[in-house]
Short mmCIF file of C-alpha atoms and ligand atoms in Angstrom, two decimals:
data_model
loop_
_atom_site.label_atom_id
_atom_site.label_comp_id
_atom_site.label_asym_id
_atom_site.label_seq_id
_atom_site.Cartn_x
_atom_site.Cartn_y
_atom_site.Cartn_z
CA UNK N 136 -20.99 -16.35 -15.89
CA UNK N 137 -17.83 -15.18 -16.86
CA UNK N 138 -14.72 -17.14 -16.54
CA UNK N 139 -12.28 -14.84 -16.57
CA UNK N 140 -11.23 -12.85 -13.61
CA UNK N 141 -12.06 -9.12 -13.61
CA UNK N 142 -9.83 -7.19 -11.74
CA UNK N 143 -10.83 -3.18 -11.23
CA UNK N 144 -8.02 -0.89 -11.33
CA UNK N 145 -7.48 2.95 -10.89
CA UNK N 146 -6.79 3.87 -14.43
CA UNK N 147 -4.54 6.73 -13.63
CA UNK N 148 -2.27 8.50 -10.88
CA UNK N 149 0.32 7.29 -8.67
CA UNK N 150 -1.70 4.16 -7.27
CA UNK N 151 -2.61 3.13 -10.66
CA UNK N 152 1.12 2.72 -11.67
CA UNK N 153 2.10 1.02 -8.40
CA UNK N 154 -0.96 -1.38 -9.32
CA UNK N 155 0.20 -2.16 -12.64
CA UNK N 156 3.75 -2.87 -11.43
CA UNK N 157 2.71 -5.23 -8.58
CA UNK N 158 0.65 -7.33 -11.06
CA UNK N 159 3.58 -7.15 -13.44
CA UNK N 160 5.76 -8.54 -10.84
CA UNK N 161 2.88 -11.31 -10.24
CA UNK N 162 3.85 -12.21 -13.98
CA UNK N 163 0.71 -11.06 -15.43
CA UNK N 164 1.85 -9.62 -19.24
CA UNK N 165 -0.45 -6.82 -20.48
CA UNK N 166 0.04 -3.38 -21.97
CA UNK N 167 -2.05 -0.07 -21.07
CA UNK N 168 -3.38 1.80 -23.84
CA UNK N 169 -4.12 5.61 -22.95
CA UNK N 170 -7.69 6.03 -22.43
CA UNK N 171 -8.49 2.38 -22.63
CA UNK N 172 -11.36 0.93 -20.80
CA UNK N 173 -10.20 -2.69 -20.42
CA UNK N 174 -6.92 -4.48 -20.78
CA UNK N 175 -6.78 -8.06 -21.65
CA UNK N 176 -4.02 -10.27 -19.55
CA UNK N 177 -2.29 -12.13 -22.34
CA UNK N 178 -1.23 -14.95 -20.47
CA UNK N 179 -3.89 -15.61 -17.84
CA UNK N 180 -7.77 -15.57 -18.03
CA UNK N 181 -7.77 -12.16 -16.45
CA UNK N 182 -9.28 -8.83 -17.73
CA UNK N 183 -8.27 -5.31 -16.16
CA UNK N 184 -11.15 -2.79 -15.93
CA UNK N 185 -9.50 0.58 -15.62
CA UNK N 186 -11.90 3.18 -13.72
CA UNK N 187 -12.17 6.24 -11.71
CA UNK N 188 -11.20 5.24 -8.12
CA UNK N 189 -14.44 6.05 -6.69
CA UNK N 190 -16.07 3.58 -8.61
CA UNK N 191 -13.52 0.88 -7.77
CA UNK N 192 -15.64 -0.25 -4.51
CA UNK N 193 -19.23 0.09 -6.01
CA UNK N 194 -17.98 -2.09 -9.15
CA UNK N 195 -16.61 -4.83 -6.85
CA UNK N 196 -19.85 -4.95 -4.55
CA UNK N 197 -22.41 -5.31 -7.52
CA UNK N 198 -20.34 -7.61 -9.31
CA UNK N 199 -19.51 -5.85 -12.29
CA UNK N 200 -15.83 -6.54 -11.23
CA UNK N 201 -14.72 -9.72 -9.21
CA UNK N 202 -11.98 -7.85 -7.01
CA UNK N 203 -10.25 -4.82 -6.93
CA UNK N 204 -7.19 -2.69 -5.84
CA UNK N 205 -8.00 0.81 -4.42
CA UNK N 206 -7.17 3.26 -1.57
CA UNK N 207 -8.38 2.43 1.46
CA UNK N 208 -9.38 6.01 1.78
CA UNK N 209 -11.76 5.47 -1.21
CA UNK N 210 -13.26 2.33 0.34
CA UNK N 211 -14.07 3.70 3.79
CA UNK N 212 -15.30 6.79 2.14
CA UNK N 213 -17.60 4.84 -0.42
CA UNK N 214 -18.78 2.71 2.48
CA UNK N 215 -19.65 5.49 4.72
CA UNK N 216 -21.37 7.55 1.81
CA UNK N 217 -23.01 4.64 0.14
CA UNK N 218 -26.89 4.15 1.44
CA UNK N 219 -26.81 0.53 2.14
CA UNK N 220 -23.68 -1.36 3.29
CA UNK N 221 -21.20 -2.33 0.19
CA UNK N 222 -20.16 -5.57 -0.14
CA UNK N 223 -16.33 -5.14 -0.34
CA UNK N 224 -13.94 -6.25 2.23
CA UNK N 225 -10.07 -6.07 2.16
CA UNK N 226 -8.28 -9.15 1.20
CA UNK N 227 -4.45 -8.05 1.33
CA UNK N 228 -2.96 -4.73 2.42
CA UNK N 229 -0.65 -3.75 -0.38
CA UNK N 230 1.66 -1.28 1.59
CA UNK N 231 1.75 0.99 -1.16
CA UNK N 232 0.52 4.42 -1.58
CA UNK N 233 0.49 5.03 1.84
CA UNK N 234 -1.25 8.38 3.27
CA UNK N 235 -3.14 9.99 5.65
CA UNK N 236 -6.47 11.90 5.48
CA UNK N 237 -5.68 14.93 7.70
CA UNK N 238 -7.38 18.04 9.14
CA UNK N 239 -5.60 21.28 8.01
CA UNK N 240 -5.72 24.95 8.55
CA UNK N 241 -3.99 27.92 7.39
CA UNK N 242 -0.53 28.04 9.21
CA UNK N 243 -0.53 30.72 12.11
CA UNK N 244 -4.33 30.93 12.22
CA UNK N 245 -7.18 30.63 14.93
CA UNK N 246 -7.67 27.01 14.11
CA UNK N 247 -4.86 24.87 15.81
CA UNK N 248 -6.58 21.81 17.03
CA UNK N 249 -9.93 19.63 16.31
CA UNK N 250 -11.39 21.71 19.31
CA UNK N 251 -11.27 25.02 17.48
CA UNK N 252 -13.53 23.60 14.77
CA UNK N 253 -16.89 24.09 16.17
CA UNK N 254 -19.01 26.54 14.21
CA UNK N 255 -16.61 26.56 11.36
CA UNK N 256 -16.59 25.37 7.84
CA UNK N 257 -14.45 22.24 6.40
CA UNK N 258 -13.92 21.69 2.73
CA UNK N 259 -13.33 18.22 1.83
CA UNK N 260 -13.78 15.42 -0.84
CA UNK N 261 -14.46 13.18 2.03
CA UNK N 262 -17.80 13.78 3.48
CA UNK N 263 -18.14 10.27 4.79
CA UNK N 264 -15.16 9.78 6.88
CA UNK N 265 -15.24 13.56 8.13
CA UNK N 266 -18.89 13.50 9.20
CA UNK N 267 -17.80 10.09 11.10
CA UNK N 268 -14.67 11.74 12.80
CA UNK N 269 -16.94 14.97 13.89
CA UNK N 270 -19.79 13.01 15.09
CA UNK N 271 -17.42 10.80 17.19
CA UNK N 272 -15.88 13.78 18.52
CA UNK N 273 -18.88 15.86 19.47
CA UNK N 274 -17.81 18.75 16.92
CA UNK N 275 -20.42 20.67 15.12
CA UNK N 276 -19.01 21.96 12.29
CA UNK N 277 -20.20 22.39 8.27
CA UNK N 278 -18.85 20.21 5.65
CA UNK N 279 -18.25 22.02 2.56
CA UNK N 280 -18.29 19.48 -0.36
CA UNK N 281 -15.67 19.88 -2.99
CA UNK N 282 -14.69 17.73 -6.25
CA UNK N 283 -11.01 18.52 -5.98
CA UNK N 284 -8.79 21.35 -5.28
CA UNK N 285 -9.64 21.23 -1.70
CA UNK N 286 -6.37 22.93 -0.45
CA UNK N 287 -7.60 26.35 -2.47
CA UNK N 288 -10.84 26.50 -0.17
CA UNK N 289 -9.47 28.72 2.66
CA UNK N 290 -7.72 31.10 0.47
CA UNK N 291 -10.83 31.66 -1.64
CA UNK N 292 -12.83 32.26 1.62
CA UNK N 293 -15.31 29.25 1.21
CA UNK N 294 -13.89 27.34 4.08
CA UNK N 295 -11.95 27.93 7.32
CA UNK N 296 -9.97 24.48 7.13
CA UNK N 297 -9.67 21.47 4.94
CA UNK N 298 -9.92 17.66 5.41
CA UNK N 299 -7.84 15.99 2.34
CA UNK N 300 -5.06 13.53 1.90
CA UNK N 301 -1.49 13.96 2.81
CA UNK N 302 1.24 11.95 1.49
CA UNK N 303 4.59 14.00 1.40
CA UNK N 304 2.84 17.34 2.87
CA UNK N 305 4.05 19.37 -0.26
CA UNK N 306 0.82 20.39 -1.41
CA UNK N 307 -0.28 21.32 2.02
CA UNK N 308 3.05 23.48 2.35
CA UNK N 309 2.77 24.99 -1.01
CA UNK N 310 -0.92 26.34 -0.08
CA UNK N 311 0.10 27.91 3.36
CA UNK N 312 -1.66 25.19 5.57
CA UNK N 313 -0.49 22.83 8.28
CA UNK N 314 -2.20 19.71 9.53
CA UNK N 315 -3.14 19.57 13.06
CA UNK N 316 -4.76 15.95 13.25
CA UNK N 317 -5.13 12.70 11.14
CA UNK N 318 -8.14 10.79 10.74
CA UNK N 319 -7.50 7.86 8.53
CA UNK N 320 -4.34 5.98 7.66
CA UNK N 321 -4.53 4.63 4.01
CA UNK N 322 -2.67 2.39 1.99
CA UNK N 323 -3.66 0.36 -1.28
CA UNK N 324 -5.98 -2.61 -0.64
CA UNK N 325 -7.00 -5.82 -2.75
CA UNK N 326 -10.64 -6.01 -2.14
CA UNK N 327 -13.43 -8.38 -3.03
CA UNK N 328 -16.98 -9.20 -2.19
CA UNK N 329 -18.69 -12.10 -0.64
CA UNK N 330 -20.02 -13.37 -3.63
CA UNK N 331 -18.77 -16.82 -5.16
CA UNK N 332 -16.44 -16.56 -7.83
CA UNK N 333 -16.72 -19.67 -10.42
CA UNK N 334 -14.16 -22.53 -10.06
CA UNK N 335 -11.77 -21.22 -12.64
CA UNK N 336 -12.15 -17.57 -11.53
CA UNK N 337 -11.62 -18.66 -7.50
CA UNK N 338 -8.55 -20.45 -8.67
CA UNK N 339 -6.82 -17.90 -10.60
CA UNK N 340 -7.82 -15.40 -7.79
CA UNK N 341 -5.73 -17.75 -5.19
CA UNK N 342 -2.89 -18.11 -7.48
CA UNK N 343 -2.86 -14.12 -7.68
CA UNK N 344 -3.15 -13.81 -3.92
CA UNK N 345 -0.38 -16.29 -3.40
CA UNK N 346 1.85 -14.56 -5.90
CA UNK N 347 1.05 -11.16 -4.56
CA UNK N 348 1.93 -12.40 -0.91
CA UNK N 349 5.23 -13.62 -2.29
CA UNK N 350 5.82 -10.26 -3.99
CA UNK N 351 5.07 -8.34 -0.60
CA UNK N 352 7.25 -10.88 1.14
CA UNK N 353 10.30 -10.63 -1.05
CA UNK N 354 10.36 -6.91 -1.11
CA UNK N 355 11.55 -7.34 2.68
CA UNK N 356 13.52 -10.37 2.23
CA UNK N 357 17.09 -10.32 1.37
CA UNK N 358 19.70 -12.90 1.30
CA UNK N 359 23.08 -11.98 3.14
CA UNK N 360 26.46 -13.27 2.58
CA UNK N 361 29.57 -12.52 4.94
CA UNK N 362 32.81 -13.91 6.00
CA UNK N 363 32.93 -14.36 10.09
CA UNK N 364 35.79 -14.89 12.81
CA UNK N 365 34.63 -18.56 13.84
CA UNK N 366 34.99 -17.33 17.48
CA UNK N 367 32.51 -14.26 16.82
CA UNK N 368 29.76 -16.90 15.05
CA UNK N 369 27.32 -16.73 17.70
CA UNK N 370 27.11 -13.23 18.03
CA UNK N 371 26.93 -12.45 14.54
CA UNK N 372 24.09 -14.79 13.64
CA UNK N 373 22.31 -13.38 16.32
CA UNK N 374 22.37 -10.03 14.58
CA UNK N 375 20.89 -11.32 11.42
CA UNK N 376 17.10 -10.19 11.11
CA UNK N 377 14.65 -12.63 11.23
CA UNK N 378 16.90 -15.76 9.95
CA UNK N 379 16.28 -19.09 11.63
CA UNK N 380 19.00 -21.35 10.28
CA UNK N 381 22.01 -19.67 8.27
CA UNK N 382 24.23 -21.80 6.41
CA UNK N 383 27.73 -21.92 7.57
CA UNK N 384 30.27 -22.96 5.13
CA UNK N 385 34.25 -23.62 5.88
CA UNK N 386 36.55 -21.48 3.85
CA UNK N 387 39.72 -22.78 1.73
CA UNK N 388 43.00 -21.77 3.52
CA UNK N 389 41.75 -20.84 6.80
CA UNK N 390 40.25 -22.13 10.22
CA UNK N 391 39.53 -18.82 11.37
CA UNK N 392 37.05 -17.78 9.25
CA UNK N 393 33.86 -18.89 7.78
CA UNK N 394 31.13 -17.78 5.25
CA UNK N 395 27.70 -17.12 6.47
CA UNK N 396 24.73 -17.31 4.20
CA UNK N 397 21.09 -16.54 5.14
CA UNK N 398 17.84 -15.39 4.17
CA UNK N 399 16.80 -12.39 6.29
CA UNK N 400 12.76 -11.72 6.35
CA UNK N 401 13.11 -8.38 8.02
CA UNK N 402 14.99 -5.31 6.65
CA UNK N 403 18.41 -5.20 6.85
CA UNK N 404 19.42 -1.54 7.87
CA UNK N 405 22.92 -0.13 7.38
CA UNK N 406 23.29 0.15 11.41
CA UNK N 407 23.02 -3.85 11.18
CA UNK N 408 25.95 -4.00 8.59
CA UNK N 409 27.98 -1.66 10.91
CA UNK N 410 27.24 -3.81 14.00
CA UNK N 411 28.18 -6.88 11.69
CA UNK N 412 31.66 -5.42 10.49
CA UNK N 413 32.36 -4.24 14.22
CA UNK N 414 32.18 -7.97 15.31
CA UNK N 415 34.70 -8.69 12.43
CA UNK N 416 32.59 -9.84 9.63
CA UNK N 417 34.00 -8.94 6.32
CA UNK N 418 33.09 -9.08 2.52
CA UNK N 419 29.24 -8.56 3.29
CA UNK N 420 26.88 -8.68 0.60
CA UNK N 421 23.06 -8.03 0.91
CA UNK N 422 21.13 -9.33 -2.33
CA UNK N 423 17.36 -8.83 -3.41
CA UNK N 424 15.30 -11.84 -3.70
CA UNK N 425 13.43 -11.92 -6.80
CA UNK N 426 10.51 -14.50 -5.99
CA UNK N 427 9.48 -16.51 -2.91
CA UNK N 428 7.13 -19.19 -2.49
CA UNK N 429 6.65 -20.98 1.00
C1 PRP M 153 -3.76 14.18 -3.17
C2 PRP M 153 -4.50 15.08 -2.22
C3 PRP M 153 -3.41 16.43 -2.34
C4 PRP M 153 -2.15 15.65 -2.72
C5 PRP M 153 -1.29 15.30 -1.36
O1 PRP M 153 -4.27 14.23 -4.38
O2 PRP M 153 -5.68 15.58 -2.77
O3 PRP M 153 -3.80 16.88 -3.32
O4 PRP M 153 -2.39 14.15 -3.06
O5 PRP M 153 -0.30 14.67 -1.76
P1 PRP M 153 1.34 15.57 -1.05
O6 PRP M 153 1.34 15.63 0.59
O7 PRP M 153 2.29 14.61 -1.50
O8 PRP M 153 1.67 16.93 -1.62
P2 PRP M 153 -3.97 13.40 -5.38
O9 PRP M 153 -2.89 13.57 -6.30
O10 PRP M 153 -4.25 11.78 -5.18
O11 PRP M 153 -5.39 13.78 -6.57
P3 PRP M 153 -6.90 13.64 -6.39
O12 PRP M 153 -6.91 14.78 -5.06
O13 PRP M 153 -7.32 14.30 -7.70
O14 PRP M 153 -7.43 12.52 -6.03
ZN1 ZN M 154 -9.08 10.97 -6.52
#
């Protein structure tokens, strides 16, 4: 049994870039050569396998890789279209590469809702997820399976609507299509199988998961510093999102003002800063937190 932890990753695309950047934030040092299928991590016993996204769930399920990072859309599709249940489950939802799998049809056309799909053709690269949706909703329609460029199917006349991923919506708009229902929400996920890892691999995987957890938490967590009038202290501290006991420090030369410092575990919006200012808070600073471990 190999002692290095093998992580399956998408070799190119948006999800790929964000996965590499997450692993780098977790302290893994590596460089990706274009066209390379394997990247060795220099400072930890970890190998990165660079694959086509559709192959990642199977690699993890069969043990060709130990764990993987993949879009939930790909995981669900591979599970539904695989002849036997794939041994691959989500360990951590990573929060990036969010998108929706949607049904969409030509804007202003006759298909405006799922009810209009009966007896029509739907082009997709997701026959598994689409099939599950159609049968759950008692819709009889023909799935036209494609390998890509699904958006073109209605205009070239091979389908009446499409079932495809939507992120910003720009691709649909550019092709004169409008989404009318979303059938799956997706984000990048960290997956593993139920197979036991070697003690060393397991130790590395635990370390990696705890670092990922720290990276995800610190992305939302901010350090806030401000000066506040003493008489508004309670009101001001009540506004700090997700902080339990802020530090209160006296300020030189005044008894009317104190400095407040706190770790806020939730996003601090501009509205919160405006409310703090309205209560008399001044010199408000919001700082990012680079690393966290609890
Ligand atoms: C997806 C999808 C659409 C596009 C939607 O393709 O198939 O073409 O993104 O994004 P938008 O709503 O922001 O325009 P992707 O780039 O993932 O490539 P693929 O279809 O080859 O996997
Ligand atoms: Zn793809």
